PDB file of C-alpha atoms in Angstrom:
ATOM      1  CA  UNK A  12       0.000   0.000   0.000  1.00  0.00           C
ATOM      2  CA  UNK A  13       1.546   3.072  -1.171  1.00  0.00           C
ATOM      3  CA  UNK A  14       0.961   6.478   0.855  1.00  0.00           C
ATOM      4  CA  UNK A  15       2.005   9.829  -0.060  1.00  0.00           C
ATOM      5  CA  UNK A  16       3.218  12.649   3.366  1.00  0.00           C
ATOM      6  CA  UNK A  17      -0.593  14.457   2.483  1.00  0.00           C
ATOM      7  CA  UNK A  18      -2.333  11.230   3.014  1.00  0.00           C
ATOM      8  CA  UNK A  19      -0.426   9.505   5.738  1.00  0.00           C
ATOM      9  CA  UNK A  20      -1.080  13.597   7.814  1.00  0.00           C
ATOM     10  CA  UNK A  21      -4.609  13.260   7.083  1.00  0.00           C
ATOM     11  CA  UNK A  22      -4.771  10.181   8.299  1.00  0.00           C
ATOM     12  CA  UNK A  23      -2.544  11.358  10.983  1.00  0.00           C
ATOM     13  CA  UNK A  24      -5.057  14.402  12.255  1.00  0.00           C
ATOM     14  CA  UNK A  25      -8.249  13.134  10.335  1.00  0.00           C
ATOM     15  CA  UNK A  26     -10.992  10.903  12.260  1.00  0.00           C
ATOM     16  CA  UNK A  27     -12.119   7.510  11.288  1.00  0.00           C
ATOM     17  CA  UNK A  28     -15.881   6.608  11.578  1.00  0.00           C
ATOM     18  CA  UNK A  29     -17.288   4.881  14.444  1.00  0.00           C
ATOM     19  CA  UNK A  30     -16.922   1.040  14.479  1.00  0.00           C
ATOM     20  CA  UNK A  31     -20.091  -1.220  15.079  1.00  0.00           C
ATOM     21  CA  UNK A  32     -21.188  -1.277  18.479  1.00  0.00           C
ATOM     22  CA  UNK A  33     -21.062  -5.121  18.253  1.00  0.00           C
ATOM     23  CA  UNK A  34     -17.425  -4.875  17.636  1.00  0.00           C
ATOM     24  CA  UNK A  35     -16.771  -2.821  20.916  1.00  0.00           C
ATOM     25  CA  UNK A  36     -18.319  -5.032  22.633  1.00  0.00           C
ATOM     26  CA  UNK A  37     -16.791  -7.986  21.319  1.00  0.00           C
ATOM     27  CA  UNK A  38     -13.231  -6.299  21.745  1.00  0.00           C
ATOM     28  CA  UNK A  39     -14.369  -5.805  25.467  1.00  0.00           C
ATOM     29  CA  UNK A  40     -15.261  -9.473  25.731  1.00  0.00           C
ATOM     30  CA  UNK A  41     -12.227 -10.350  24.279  1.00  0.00           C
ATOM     31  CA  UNK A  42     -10.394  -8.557  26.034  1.00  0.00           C
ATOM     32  CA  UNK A  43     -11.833  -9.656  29.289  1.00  0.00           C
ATOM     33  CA  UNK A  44     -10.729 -12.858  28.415  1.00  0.00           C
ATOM     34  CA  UNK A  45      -6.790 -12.099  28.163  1.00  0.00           C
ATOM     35  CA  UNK A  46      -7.372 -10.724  31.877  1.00  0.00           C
ATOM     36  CA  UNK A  47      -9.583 -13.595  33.160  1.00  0.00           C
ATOM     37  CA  UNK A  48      -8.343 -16.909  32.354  1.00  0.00           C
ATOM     38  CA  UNK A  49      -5.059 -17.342  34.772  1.00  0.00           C
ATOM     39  CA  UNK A  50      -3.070 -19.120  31.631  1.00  0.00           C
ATOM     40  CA  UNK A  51      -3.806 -16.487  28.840  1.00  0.00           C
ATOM     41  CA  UNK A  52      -2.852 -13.798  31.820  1.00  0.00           C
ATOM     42  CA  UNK A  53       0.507 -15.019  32.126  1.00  0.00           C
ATOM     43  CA  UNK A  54       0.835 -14.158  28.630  1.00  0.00           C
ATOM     44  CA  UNK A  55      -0.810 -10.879  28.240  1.00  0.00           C
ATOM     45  CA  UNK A  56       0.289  -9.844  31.703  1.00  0.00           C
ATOM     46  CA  UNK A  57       3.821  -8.550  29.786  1.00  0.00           C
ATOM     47  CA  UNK A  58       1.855  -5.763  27.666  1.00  0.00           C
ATOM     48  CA  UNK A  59       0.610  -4.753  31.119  1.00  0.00           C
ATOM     49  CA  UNK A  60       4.275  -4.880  32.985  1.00  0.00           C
ATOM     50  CA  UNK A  61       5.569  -2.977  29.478  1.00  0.00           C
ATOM     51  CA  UNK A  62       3.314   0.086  30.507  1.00  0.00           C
ATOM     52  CA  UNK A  63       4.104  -0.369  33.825  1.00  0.00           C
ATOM     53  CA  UNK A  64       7.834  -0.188  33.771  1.00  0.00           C
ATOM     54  CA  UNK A  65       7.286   2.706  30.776  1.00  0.00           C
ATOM     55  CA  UNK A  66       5.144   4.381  33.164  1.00  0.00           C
ATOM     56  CA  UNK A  67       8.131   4.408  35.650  1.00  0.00           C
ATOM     57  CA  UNK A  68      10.786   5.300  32.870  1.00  0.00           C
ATOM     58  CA  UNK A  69       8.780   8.484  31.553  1.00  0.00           C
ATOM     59  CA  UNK A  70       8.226   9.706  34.928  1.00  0.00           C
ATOM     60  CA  UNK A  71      11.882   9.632  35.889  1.00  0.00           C
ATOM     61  CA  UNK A  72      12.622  11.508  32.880  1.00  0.00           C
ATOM     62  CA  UNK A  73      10.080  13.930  33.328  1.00  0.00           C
ATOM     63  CA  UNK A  74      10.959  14.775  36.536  1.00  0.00           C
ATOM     64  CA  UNK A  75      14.832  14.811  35.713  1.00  0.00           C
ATOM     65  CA  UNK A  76      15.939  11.630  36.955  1.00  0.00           C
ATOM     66  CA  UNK A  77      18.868  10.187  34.781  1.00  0.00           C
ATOM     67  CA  UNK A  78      17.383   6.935  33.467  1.00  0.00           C
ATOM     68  CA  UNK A  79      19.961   4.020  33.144  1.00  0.00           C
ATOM     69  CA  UNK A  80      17.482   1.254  31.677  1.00  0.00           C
ATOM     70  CA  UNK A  81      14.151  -0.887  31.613  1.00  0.00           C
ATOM     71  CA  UNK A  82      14.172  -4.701  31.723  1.00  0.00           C
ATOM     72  CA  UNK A  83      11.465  -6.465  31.270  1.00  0.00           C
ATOM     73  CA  UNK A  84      11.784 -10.674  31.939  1.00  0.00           C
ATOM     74  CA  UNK A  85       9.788 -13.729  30.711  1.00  0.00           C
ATOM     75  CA  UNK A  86       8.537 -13.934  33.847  1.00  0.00           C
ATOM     76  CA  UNK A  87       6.739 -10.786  33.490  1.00  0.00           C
ATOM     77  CA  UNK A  88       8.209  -9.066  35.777  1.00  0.00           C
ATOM     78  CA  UNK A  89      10.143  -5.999  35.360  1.00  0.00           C
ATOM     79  CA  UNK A  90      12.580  -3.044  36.650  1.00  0.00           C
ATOM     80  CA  UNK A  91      13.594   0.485  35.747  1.00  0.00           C
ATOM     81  CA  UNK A  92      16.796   1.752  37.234  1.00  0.00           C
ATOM     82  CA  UNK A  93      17.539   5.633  37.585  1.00  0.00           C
ATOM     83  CA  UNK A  94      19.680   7.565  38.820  1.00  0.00           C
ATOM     84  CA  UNK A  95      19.189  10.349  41.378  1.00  0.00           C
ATOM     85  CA  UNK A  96      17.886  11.844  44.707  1.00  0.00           C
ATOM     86  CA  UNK A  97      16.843   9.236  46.882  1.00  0.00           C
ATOM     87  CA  UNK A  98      13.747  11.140  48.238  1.00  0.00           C
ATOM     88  CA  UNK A  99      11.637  13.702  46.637  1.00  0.00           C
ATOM     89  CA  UNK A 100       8.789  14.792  44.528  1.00  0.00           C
ATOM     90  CA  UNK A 101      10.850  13.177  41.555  1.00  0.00           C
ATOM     91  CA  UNK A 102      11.655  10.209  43.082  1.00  0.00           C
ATOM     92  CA  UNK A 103       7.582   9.574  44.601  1.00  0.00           C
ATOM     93  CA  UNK A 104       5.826  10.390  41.359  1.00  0.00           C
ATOM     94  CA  UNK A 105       8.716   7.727  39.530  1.00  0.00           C
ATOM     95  CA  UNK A 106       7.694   5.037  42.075  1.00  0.00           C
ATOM     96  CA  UNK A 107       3.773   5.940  41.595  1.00  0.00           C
ATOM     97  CA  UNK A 108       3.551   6.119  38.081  1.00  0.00           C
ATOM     98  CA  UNK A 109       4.339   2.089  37.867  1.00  0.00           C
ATOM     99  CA  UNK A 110       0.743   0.779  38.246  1.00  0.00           C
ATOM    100  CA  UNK A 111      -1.121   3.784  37.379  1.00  0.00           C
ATOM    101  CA  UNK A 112       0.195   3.737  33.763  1.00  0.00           C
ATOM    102  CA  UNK A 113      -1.940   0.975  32.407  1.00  0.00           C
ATOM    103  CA  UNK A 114      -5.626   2.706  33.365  1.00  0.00           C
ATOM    104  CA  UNK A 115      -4.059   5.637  32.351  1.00  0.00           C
ATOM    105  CA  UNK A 116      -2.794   4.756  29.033  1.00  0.00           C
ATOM    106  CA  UNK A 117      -6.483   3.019  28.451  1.00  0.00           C
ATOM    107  CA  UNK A 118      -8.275   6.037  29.541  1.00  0.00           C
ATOM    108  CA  UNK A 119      -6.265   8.181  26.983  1.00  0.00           C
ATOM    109  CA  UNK A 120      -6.664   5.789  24.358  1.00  0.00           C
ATOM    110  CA  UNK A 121     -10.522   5.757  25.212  1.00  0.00           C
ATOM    111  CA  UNK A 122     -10.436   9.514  24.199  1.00  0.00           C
ATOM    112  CA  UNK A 123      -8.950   9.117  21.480  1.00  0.00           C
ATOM    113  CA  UNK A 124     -11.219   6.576  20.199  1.00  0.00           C
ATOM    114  CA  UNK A 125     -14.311   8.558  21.550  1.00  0.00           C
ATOM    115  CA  UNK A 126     -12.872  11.287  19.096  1.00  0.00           C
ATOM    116  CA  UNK A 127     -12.680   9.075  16.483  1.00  0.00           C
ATOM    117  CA  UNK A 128      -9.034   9.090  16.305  1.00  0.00           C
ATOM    118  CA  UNK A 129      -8.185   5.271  15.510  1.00  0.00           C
ATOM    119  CA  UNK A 130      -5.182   5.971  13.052  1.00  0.00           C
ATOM    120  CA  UNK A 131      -3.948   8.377  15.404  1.00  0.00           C
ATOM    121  CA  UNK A 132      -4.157   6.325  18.565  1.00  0.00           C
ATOM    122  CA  UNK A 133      -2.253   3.615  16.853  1.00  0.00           C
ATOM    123  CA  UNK A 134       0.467   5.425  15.456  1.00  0.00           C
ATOM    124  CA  UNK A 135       0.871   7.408  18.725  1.00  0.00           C
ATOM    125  CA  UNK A 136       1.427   3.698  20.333  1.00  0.00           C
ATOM    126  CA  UNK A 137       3.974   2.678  17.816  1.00  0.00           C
ATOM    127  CA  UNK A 138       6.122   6.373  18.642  1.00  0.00           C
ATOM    128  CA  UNK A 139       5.467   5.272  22.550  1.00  0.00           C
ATOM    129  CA  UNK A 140       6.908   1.925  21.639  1.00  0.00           C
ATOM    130  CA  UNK A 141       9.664   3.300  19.892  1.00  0.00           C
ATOM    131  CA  UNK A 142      10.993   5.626  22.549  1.00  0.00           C
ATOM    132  CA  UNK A 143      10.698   2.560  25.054  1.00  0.00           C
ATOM    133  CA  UNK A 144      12.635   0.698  22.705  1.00  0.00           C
ATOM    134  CA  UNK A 145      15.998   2.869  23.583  1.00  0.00           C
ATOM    135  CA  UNK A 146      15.678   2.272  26.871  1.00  0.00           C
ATOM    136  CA  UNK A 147      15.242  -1.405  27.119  1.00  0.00           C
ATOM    137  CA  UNK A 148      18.877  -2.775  28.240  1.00  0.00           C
ATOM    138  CA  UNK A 149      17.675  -6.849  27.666  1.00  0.00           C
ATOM    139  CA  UNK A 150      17.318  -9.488  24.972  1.00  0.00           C
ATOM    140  CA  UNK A 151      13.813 -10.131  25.994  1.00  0.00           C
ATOM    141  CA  UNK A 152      12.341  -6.609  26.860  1.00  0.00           C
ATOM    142  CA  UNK A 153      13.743  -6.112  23.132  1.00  0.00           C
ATOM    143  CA  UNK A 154      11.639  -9.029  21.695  1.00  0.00           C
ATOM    144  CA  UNK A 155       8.845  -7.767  23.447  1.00  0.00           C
ATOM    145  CA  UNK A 156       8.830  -4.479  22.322  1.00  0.00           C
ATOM    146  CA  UNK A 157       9.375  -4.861  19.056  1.00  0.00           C
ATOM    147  CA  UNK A 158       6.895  -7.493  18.570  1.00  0.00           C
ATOM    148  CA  UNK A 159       4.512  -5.156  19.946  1.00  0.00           C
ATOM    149  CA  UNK A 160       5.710  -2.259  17.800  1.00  0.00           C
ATOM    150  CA  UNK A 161       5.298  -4.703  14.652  1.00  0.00           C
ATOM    151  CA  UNK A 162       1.787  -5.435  15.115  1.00  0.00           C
ATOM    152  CA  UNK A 163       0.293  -1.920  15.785  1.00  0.00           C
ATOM    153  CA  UNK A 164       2.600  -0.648  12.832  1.00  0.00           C
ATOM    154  CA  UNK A 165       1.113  -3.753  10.664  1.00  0.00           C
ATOM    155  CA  UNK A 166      -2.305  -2.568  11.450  1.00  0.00           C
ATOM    156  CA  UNK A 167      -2.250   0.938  10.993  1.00  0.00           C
ATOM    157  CA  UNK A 168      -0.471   0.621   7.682  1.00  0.00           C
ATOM    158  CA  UNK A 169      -2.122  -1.785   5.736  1.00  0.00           C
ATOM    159  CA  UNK A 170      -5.065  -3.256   7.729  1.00  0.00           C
ATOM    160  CA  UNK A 171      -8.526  -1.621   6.695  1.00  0.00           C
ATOM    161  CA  UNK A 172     -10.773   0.815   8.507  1.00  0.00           C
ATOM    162  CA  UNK A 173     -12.444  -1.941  10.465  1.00  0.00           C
ATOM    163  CA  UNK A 174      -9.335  -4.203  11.356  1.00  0.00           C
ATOM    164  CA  UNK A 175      -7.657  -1.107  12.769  1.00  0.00           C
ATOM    165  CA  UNK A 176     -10.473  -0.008  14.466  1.00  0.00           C
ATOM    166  CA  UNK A 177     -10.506  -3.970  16.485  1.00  0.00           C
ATOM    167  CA  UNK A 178      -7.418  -3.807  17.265  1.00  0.00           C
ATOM    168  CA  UNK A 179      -7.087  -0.107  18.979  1.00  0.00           C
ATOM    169  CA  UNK A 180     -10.661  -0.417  20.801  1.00  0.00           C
ATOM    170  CA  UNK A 181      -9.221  -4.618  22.470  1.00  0.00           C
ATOM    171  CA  UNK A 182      -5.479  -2.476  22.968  1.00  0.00           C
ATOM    172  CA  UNK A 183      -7.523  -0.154  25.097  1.00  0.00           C
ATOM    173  CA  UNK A 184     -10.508  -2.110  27.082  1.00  0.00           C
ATOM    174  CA  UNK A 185      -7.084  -4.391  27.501  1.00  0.00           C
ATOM    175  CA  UNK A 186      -5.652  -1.967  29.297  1.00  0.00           C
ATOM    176  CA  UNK A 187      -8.711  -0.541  30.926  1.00  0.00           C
ATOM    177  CA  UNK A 188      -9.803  -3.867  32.512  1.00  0.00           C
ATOM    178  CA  UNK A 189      -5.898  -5.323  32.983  1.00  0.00           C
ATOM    179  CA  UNK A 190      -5.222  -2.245  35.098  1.00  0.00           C
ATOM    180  CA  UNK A 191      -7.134  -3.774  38.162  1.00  0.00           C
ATOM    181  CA  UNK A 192      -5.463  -7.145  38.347  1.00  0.00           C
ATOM    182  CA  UNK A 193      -2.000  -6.012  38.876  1.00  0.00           C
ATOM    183  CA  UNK A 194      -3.355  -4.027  41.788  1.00  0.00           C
ATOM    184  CA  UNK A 195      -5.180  -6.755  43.759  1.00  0.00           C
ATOM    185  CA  UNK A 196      -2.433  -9.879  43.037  1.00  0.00           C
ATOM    186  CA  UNK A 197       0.248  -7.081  44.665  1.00  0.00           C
ATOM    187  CA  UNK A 198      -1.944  -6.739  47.619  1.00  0.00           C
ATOM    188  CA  UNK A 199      -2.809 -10.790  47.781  1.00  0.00           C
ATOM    189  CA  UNK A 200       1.068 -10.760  48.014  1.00  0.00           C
ATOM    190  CA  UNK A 201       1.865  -8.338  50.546  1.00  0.00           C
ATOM    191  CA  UNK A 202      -0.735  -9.844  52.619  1.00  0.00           C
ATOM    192  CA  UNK A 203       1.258 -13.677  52.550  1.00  0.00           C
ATOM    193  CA  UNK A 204       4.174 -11.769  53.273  1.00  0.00           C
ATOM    194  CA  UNK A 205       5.555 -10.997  49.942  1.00  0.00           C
ATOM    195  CA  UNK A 206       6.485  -7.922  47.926  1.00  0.00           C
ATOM    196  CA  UNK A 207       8.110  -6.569  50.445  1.00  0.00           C
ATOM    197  CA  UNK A 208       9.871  -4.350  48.134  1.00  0.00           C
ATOM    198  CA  UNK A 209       7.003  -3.453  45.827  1.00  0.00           C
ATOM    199  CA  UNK A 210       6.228  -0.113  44.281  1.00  0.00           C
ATOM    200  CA  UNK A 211       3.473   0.596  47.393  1.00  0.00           C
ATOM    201  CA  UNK A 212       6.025   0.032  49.819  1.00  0.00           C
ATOM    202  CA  UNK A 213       8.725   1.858  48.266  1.00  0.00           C
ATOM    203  CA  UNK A 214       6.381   4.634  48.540  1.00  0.00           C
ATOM    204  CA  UNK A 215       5.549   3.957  52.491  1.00  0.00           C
ATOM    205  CA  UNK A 216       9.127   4.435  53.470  1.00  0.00           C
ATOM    206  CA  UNK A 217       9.669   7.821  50.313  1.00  0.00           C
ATOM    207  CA  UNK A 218       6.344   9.283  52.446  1.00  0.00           C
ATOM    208  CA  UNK A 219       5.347   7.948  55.826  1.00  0.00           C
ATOM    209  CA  UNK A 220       2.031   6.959  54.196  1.00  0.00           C
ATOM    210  CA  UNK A 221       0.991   2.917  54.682  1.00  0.00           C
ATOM    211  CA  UNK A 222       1.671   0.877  52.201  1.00  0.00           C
ATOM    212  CA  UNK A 223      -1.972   0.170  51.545  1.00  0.00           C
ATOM    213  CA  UNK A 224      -2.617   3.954  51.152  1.00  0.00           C
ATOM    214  CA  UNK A 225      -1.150   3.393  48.181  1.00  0.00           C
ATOM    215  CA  UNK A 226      -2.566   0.129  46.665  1.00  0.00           C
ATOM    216  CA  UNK A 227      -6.145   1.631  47.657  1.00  0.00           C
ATOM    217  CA  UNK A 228      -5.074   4.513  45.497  1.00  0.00           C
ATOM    218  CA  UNK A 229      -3.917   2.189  42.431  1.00  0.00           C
ATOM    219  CA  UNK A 230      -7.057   0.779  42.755  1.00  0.00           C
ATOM    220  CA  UNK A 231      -8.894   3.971  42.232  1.00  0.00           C
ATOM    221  CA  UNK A 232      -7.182   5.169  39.646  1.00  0.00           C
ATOM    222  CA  UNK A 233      -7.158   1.777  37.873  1.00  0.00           C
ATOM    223  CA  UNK A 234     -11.206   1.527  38.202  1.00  0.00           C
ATOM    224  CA  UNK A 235     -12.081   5.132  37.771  1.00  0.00           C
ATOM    225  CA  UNK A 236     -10.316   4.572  34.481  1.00  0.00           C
ATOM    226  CA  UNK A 237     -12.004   1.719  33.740  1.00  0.00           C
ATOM    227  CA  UNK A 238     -15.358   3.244  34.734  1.00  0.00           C
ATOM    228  CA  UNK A 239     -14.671   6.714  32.720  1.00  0.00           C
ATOM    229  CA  UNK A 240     -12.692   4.924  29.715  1.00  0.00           C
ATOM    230  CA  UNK A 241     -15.328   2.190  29.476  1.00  0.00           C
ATOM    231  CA  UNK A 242     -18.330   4.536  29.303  1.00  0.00           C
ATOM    232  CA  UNK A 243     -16.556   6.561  26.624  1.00  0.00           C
ATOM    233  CA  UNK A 244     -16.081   3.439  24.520  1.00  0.00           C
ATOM    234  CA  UNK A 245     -19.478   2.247  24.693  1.00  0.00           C
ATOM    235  CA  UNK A 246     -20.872   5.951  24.193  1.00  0.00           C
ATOM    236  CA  UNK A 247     -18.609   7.467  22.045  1.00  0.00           C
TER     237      UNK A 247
END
């Protein structure tokens, strides 16, 4: 498929009509089924701990940490390393920004696709995905991103109008509903004794707050997105 700069910026800042309400719905469904089903969520689970660790990364760099790397393991766990004050605004809103990245990623991408901005959405993931890219300091974090990157930049350049539109609306009710999970298997761990070291109670000792302060807060965000971002998608 050949596209000249004028079509490939109107596609860029143009809007794409609204899908068939059957096929949000059946992206939802779907995608409640890569959060459900414990073996397909130890698959999917690594798009969720690649926003989670890119959450971390942009928020360092925003707030002028020095960011050494992201590494993100089969096990789908992860870790982003920077460089730094120990304490601080900086060094809070870099721990914080781990688990609220998901819902917050899904409830932009929810706008977007309430505006009718499918081709935009898409592309904007593959630029996201490339910028994560340069920071990934592992073999598999690089498979992982780049297999992402490949099938959102396969999509948007030569799937049609309604193949596009499937794949950014199950991309974002993904992330919408895979934003809770995280949340409550942390706190299942912390309360058998686990996680000792997790993002929550990194924050406890940064602020004096309890660590479950914080996963009650990841849980609001992550369902106040889903509320918000779902309602968009089914009404926009």
């Amino acid at each position: 498929m050949n596209h000249s700069l004028d079509q490939l910026w109107q596609q860029a800042v143009g809007t794409q009509p609204d899908p068939p309400h059957w096929l949000v719905l059946a992206c939802g469904g779907a995608a409640l089924l890569a959060v459900l089903p414990h073996p397909v969520w130890r698959l999917s689970r690594n798009v969720v701990t690649l926003a989670h660790e890119g959450g971390h990364a942009l928020a360092a760099l925003v707030t002028g940490r020095r960011l050494a790397g992201v590494r993100l393991h089969s096990d789908t766990s992860g870790l982003t390393v920077s460089a730094g004050r120990p304490t601080g605004p900086g060094m809070i809103l870099t721990a914080a920004a781990g688990y609220t990245a998901p819902p917050l990623l899904g409830l932009g991408g929810a706008a977007l696709l309430a505006a009718g901005r499918i081709t935009a959405l898409l592309w904007i993931a593959v630029l996201l995905l490339a910028g994560m890219l340069v920071m990934i300091r592992n073999a598999f974090g690089v498979l992982s991103v780049v297999v992402t990157g490949a099938a959102f930049f396969t999509v948007s350049w030569f799937g049609d109008p309604q193949l596009q539109a499937g794949f950014a609306f199950l991309g974002v009710w993904f992330l919408l509903l895979a934003g809770v999970r995280p949340v409550l298997e942390l706190q299942r761990k912390r309360r058998r004794g686990g996680a000792r070291d997790s993002d929550a109670d990194q924050l406890a000792r940064l602020t004096g707050a309890p660590a479950l302060v914080w996963v009650a807060l990841f849980t609001v965000v992550a369902l106040v997105c889903l509320g918000v971002g779902g309602g968009w998608l089914l009404t926009g």
